[in-house]
Tab-separated table of C-alpha atoms in Angstrom:
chain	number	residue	atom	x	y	z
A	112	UNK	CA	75.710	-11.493	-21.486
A	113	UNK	CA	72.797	-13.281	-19.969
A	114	UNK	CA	74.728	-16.552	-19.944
A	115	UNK	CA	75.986	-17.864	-17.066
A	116	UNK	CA	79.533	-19.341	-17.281
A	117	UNK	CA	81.136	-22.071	-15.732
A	118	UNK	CA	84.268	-20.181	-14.848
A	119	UNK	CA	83.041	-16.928	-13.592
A	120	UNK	CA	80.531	-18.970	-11.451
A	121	UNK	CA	83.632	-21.319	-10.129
A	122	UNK	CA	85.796	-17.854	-9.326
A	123	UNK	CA	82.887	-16.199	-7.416
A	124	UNK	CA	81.944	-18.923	-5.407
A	125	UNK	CA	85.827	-20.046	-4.757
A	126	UNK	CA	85.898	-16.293	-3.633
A	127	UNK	CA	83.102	-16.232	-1.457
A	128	UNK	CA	84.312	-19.179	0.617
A	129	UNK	CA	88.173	-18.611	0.651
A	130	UNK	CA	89.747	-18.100	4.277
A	131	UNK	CA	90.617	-14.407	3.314
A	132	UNK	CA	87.297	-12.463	2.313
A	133	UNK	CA	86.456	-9.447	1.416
A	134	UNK	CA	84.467	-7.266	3.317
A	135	UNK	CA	80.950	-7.850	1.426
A	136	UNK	CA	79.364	-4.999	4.146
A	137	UNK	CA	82.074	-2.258	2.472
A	138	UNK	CA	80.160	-0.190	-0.331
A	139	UNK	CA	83.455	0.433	-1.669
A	140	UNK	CA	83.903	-3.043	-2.218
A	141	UNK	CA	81.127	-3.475	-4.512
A	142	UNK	CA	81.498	-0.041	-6.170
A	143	UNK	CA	84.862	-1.075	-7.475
A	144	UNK	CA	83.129	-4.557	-8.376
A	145	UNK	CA	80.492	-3.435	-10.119
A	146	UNK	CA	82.092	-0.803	-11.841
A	147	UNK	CA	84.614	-3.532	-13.898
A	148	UNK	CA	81.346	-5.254	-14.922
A	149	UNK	CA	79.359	-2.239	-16.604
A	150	UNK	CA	76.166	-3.603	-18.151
A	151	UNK	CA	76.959	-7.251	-17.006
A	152	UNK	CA	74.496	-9.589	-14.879
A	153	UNK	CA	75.030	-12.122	-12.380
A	154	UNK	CA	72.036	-14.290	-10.015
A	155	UNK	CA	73.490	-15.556	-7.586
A	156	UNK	CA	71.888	-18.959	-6.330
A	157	UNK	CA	68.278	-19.027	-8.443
A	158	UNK	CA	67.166	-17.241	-11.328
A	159	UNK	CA	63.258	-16.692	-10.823
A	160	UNK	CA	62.334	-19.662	-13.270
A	161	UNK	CA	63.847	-21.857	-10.713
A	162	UNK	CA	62.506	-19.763	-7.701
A	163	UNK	CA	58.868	-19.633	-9.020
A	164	UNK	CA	57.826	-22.931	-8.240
A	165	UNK	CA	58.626	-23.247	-4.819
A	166	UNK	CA	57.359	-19.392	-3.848
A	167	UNK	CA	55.231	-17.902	-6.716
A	168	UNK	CA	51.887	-19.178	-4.801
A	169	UNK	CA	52.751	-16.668	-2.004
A	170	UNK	CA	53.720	-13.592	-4.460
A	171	UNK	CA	50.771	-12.659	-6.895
A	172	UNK	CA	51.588	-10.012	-9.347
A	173	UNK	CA	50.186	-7.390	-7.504
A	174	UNK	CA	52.178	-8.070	-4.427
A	175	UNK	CA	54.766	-5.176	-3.124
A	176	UNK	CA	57.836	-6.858	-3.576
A	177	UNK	CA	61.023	-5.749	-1.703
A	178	UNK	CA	64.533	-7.385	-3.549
A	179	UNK	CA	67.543	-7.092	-1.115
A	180	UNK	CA	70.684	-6.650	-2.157
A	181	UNK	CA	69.983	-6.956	-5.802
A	182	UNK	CA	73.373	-6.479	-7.537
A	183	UNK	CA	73.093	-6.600	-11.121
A	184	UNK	CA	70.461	-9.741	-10.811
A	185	UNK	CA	67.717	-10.094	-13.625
A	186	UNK	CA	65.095	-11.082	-10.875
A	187	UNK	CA	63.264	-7.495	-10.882
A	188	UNK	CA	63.446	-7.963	-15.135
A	189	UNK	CA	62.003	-11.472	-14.568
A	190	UNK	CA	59.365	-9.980	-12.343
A	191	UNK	CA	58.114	-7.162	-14.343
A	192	UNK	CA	58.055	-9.787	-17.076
A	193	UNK	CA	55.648	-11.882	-15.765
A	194	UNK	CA	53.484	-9.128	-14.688
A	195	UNK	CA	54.586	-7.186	-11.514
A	196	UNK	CA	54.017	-3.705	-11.306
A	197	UNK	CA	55.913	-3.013	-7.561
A	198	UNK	CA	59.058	-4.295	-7.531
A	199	UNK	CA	61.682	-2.298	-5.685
A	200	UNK	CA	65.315	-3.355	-5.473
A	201	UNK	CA	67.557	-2.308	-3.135
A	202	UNK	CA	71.863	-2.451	-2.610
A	203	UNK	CA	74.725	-0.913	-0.512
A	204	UNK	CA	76.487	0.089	-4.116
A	205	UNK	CA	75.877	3.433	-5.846
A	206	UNK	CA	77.510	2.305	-8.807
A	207	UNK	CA	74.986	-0.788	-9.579
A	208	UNK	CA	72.095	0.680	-8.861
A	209	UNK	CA	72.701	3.857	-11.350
A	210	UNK	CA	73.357	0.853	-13.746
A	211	UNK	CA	70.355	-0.261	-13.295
A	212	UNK	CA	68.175	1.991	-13.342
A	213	UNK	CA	69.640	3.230	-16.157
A	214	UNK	CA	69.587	-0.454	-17.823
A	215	UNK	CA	65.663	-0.428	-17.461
A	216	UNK	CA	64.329	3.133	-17.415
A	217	UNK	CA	63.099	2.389	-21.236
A	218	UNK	CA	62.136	-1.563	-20.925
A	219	UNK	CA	60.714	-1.740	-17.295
A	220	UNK	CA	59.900	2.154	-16.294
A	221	UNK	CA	57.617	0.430	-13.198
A	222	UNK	CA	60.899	-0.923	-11.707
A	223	UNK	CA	62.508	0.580	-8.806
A	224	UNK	CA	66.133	1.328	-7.673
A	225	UNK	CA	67.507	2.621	-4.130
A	226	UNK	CA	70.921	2.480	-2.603
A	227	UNK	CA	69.797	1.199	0.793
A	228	UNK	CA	71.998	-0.451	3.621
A	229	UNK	CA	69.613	-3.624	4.294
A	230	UNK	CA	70.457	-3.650	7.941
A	231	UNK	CA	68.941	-0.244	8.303
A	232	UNK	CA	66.246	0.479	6.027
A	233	UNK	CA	64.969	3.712	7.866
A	234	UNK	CA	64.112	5.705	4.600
A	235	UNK	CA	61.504	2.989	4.808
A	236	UNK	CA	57.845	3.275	6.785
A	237	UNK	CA	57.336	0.217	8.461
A	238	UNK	CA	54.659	-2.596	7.224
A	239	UNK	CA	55.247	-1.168	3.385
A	240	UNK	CA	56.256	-4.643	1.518
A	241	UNK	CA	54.158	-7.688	1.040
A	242	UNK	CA	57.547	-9.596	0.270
A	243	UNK	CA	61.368	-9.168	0.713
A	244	UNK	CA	63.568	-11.949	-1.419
A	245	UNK	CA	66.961	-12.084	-0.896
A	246	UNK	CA	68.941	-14.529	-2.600
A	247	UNK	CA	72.603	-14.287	-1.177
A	248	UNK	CA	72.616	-11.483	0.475
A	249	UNK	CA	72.210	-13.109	4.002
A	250	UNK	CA	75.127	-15.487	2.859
A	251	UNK	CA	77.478	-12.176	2.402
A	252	UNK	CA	76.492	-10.534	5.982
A	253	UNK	CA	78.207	-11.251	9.353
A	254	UNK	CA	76.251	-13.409	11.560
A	255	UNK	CA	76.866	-10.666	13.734
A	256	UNK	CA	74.854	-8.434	11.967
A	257	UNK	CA	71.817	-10.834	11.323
A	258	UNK	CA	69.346	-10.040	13.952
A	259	UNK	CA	69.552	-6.382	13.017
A	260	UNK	CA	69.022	-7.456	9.376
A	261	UNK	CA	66.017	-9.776	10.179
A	262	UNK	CA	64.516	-7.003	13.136
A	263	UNK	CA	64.255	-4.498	10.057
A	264	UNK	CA	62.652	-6.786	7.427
A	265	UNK	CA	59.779	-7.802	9.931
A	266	UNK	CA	59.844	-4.317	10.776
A	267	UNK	CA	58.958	-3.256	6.907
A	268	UNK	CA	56.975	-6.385	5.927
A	269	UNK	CA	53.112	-5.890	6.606
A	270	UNK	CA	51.570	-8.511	9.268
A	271	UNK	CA	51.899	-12.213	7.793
A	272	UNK	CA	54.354	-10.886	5.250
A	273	UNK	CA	56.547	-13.444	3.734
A	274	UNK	CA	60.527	-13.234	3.530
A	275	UNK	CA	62.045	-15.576	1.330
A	276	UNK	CA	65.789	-16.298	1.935
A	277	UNK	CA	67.678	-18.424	-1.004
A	278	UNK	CA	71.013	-19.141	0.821
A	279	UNK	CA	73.771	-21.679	1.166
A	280	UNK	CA	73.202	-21.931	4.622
A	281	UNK	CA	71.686	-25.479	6.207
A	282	UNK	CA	68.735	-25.251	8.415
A	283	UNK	CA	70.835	-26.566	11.699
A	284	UNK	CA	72.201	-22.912	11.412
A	285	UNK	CA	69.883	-21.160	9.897
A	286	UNK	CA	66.954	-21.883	11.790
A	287	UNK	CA	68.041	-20.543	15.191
A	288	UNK	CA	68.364	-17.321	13.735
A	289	UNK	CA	65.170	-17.079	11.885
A	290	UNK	CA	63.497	-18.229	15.404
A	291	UNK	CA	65.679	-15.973	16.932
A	292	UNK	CA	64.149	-13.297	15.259
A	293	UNK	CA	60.046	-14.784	15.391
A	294	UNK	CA	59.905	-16.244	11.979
A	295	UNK	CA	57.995	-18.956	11.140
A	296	UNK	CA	59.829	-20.684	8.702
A	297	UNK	CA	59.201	-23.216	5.762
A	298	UNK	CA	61.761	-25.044	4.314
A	299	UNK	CA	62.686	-26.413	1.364
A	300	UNK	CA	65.999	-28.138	-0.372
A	301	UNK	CA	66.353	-27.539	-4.258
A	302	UNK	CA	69.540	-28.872	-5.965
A	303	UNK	CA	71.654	-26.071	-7.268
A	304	UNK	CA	70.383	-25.951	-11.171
A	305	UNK	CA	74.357	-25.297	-11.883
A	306	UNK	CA	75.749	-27.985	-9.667
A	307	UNK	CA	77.212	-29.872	-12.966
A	308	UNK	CA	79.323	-27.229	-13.682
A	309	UNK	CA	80.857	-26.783	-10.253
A	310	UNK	CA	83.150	-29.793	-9.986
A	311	UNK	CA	83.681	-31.810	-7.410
A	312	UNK	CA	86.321	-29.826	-5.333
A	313	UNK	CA	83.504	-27.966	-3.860
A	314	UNK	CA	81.576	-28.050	-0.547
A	315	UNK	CA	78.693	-30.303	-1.129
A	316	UNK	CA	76.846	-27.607	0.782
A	317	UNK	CA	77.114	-25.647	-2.609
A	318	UNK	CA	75.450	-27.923	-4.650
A	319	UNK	CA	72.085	-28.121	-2.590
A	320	UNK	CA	70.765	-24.311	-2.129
A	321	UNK	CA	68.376	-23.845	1.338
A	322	UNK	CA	65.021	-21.708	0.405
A	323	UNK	CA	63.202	-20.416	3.739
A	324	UNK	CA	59.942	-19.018	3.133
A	325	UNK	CA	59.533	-17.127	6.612
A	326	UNK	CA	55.926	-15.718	7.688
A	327	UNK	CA	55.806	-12.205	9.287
A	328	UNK	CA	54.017	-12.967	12.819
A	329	UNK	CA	51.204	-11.024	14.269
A	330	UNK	CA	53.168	-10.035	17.512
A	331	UNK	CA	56.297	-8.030	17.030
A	332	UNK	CA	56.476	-7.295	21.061
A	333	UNK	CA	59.967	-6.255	22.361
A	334	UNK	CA	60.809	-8.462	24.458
A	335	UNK	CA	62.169	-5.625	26.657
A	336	UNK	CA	59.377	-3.905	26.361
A	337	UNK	CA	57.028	-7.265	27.395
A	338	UNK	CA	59.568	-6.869	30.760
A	339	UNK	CA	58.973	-3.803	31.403
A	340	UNK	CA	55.820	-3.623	31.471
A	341	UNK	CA	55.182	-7.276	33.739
A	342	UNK	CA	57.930	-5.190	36.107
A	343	UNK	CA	55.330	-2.213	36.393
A	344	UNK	CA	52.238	-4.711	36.658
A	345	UNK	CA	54.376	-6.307	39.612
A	346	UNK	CA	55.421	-2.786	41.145
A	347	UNK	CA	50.883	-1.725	40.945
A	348	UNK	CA	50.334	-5.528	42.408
A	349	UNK	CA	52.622	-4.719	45.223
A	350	UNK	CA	51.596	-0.917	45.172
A	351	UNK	CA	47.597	-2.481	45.922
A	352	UNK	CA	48.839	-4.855	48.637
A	353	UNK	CA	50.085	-1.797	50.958
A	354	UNK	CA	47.272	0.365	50.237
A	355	UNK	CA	45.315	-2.757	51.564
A	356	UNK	CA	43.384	-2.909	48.062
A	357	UNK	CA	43.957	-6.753	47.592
């Protein structure tokens, strides 16, 4: 089972580009997924062997690591293999996460499971992880929906956290958003380790995946907020002149 296959790779994919998608924001959706692939796995993108060299200098093993949108991934199994103790893996579906925790309460006991809706993470304090991964899951949200998603994950990364995106998106589209949001963002290009099975009727964008290491800033200000407050500094300055102060 912990083989991936060239044509349920080809069918997901195919899937996840066609004209008509599903609605990958609809718990339902993956509930009924996930629940005709009992005790299956699936990485999208990178398995951590493939990940590890381009991030593992920025994730030591005792680094709180938040996974996002996990599915039924192995990453939180590779983790805890190679010696992390706070791994915590999140997803919209019910039905996968019971699998997994299930699938690991004997093996992994450290590793942790929540149904969580990664655009609004309140059941979490803010500054709790050291690191948020998500490989895919930006891919599956509405643009729409991305500067909520990247507001909470610098909301529940410490200061100088790191989030590190594994995505089909290119960095002319990707980057406004992470700037958008007051990432600073590395980037890097790694071919697809399962572009030889794809074929060639598929986007060449699918072949190269985009990994964006994004630092946590020290400044979260609300911009609103940074308004607001030069409007009241103006509103004193004027407040001084009539009171004959300045």
């Amino acid at each position: 089972s912990g083989v991936m296959r060239t044509a349920p790779i080809f069918a997901l994919l195919s899937s996840f580009y066609a004209e008509q998608r599903p609605n990958y924001t609809d718990a339902g959706y993956w509930n009924r997924t996930y629940a005709e692939k009992r005790n299956a796995t699936f990485d999208w993108l990178l398995r951590w062997a493939d990940l590890k060299p381009v991030v593992g200098h920025l994730m030591p093993v005792e680094a709180s690591i938040l996974q996002l949108g996990c599915g039924n991934s192995r990453l939180a199994e590779d983790l805890a293999k190679d010696g992390f103790q706070d791994v915590l893996s999140v997803d919209i579906s019910a039905a996968v996460i019971a699998d997994m925790k299930a699938k690991y309460a004997s093996d992994h006991p450290s590793l942790k499971w929540e149904v969580a809706d990664v655009t609004d993470m309140r059941a979490f304090e803010s500054h709790k992880f050291s690191v948020a991964v998500d490989k895919g899951t930006w891919d599956a949200l509405p643009k729409t929906m991305s500067r909520q998603y990247l507001a909470e994950l610098r909301r529940v990364l410490v200061v100088s956290g790191r989030f590190i995106c594994v995505t089909f998106s290119p960095p002319e589209i990707s980057r406004r958003y992470f700037l958008e949001a007051g990432w600073l963002c590395e980037h890097h290009s790694v071919p697809n380790p399962h572009k030889d099975q794809l074929g060639d009727g598929l986007e060449s964008s699918i072949k190269t995946l985009q990994v964006y290491i994004c630092k946590n800033e020290d400044s979260q200000a609300d911009p609103e907020e940074e308004g607001l407050d030069e409007a009241l500094a103006n509103l004193r300055r004027i407040a001084a002149q009539v009171r004959g102060e300045l």
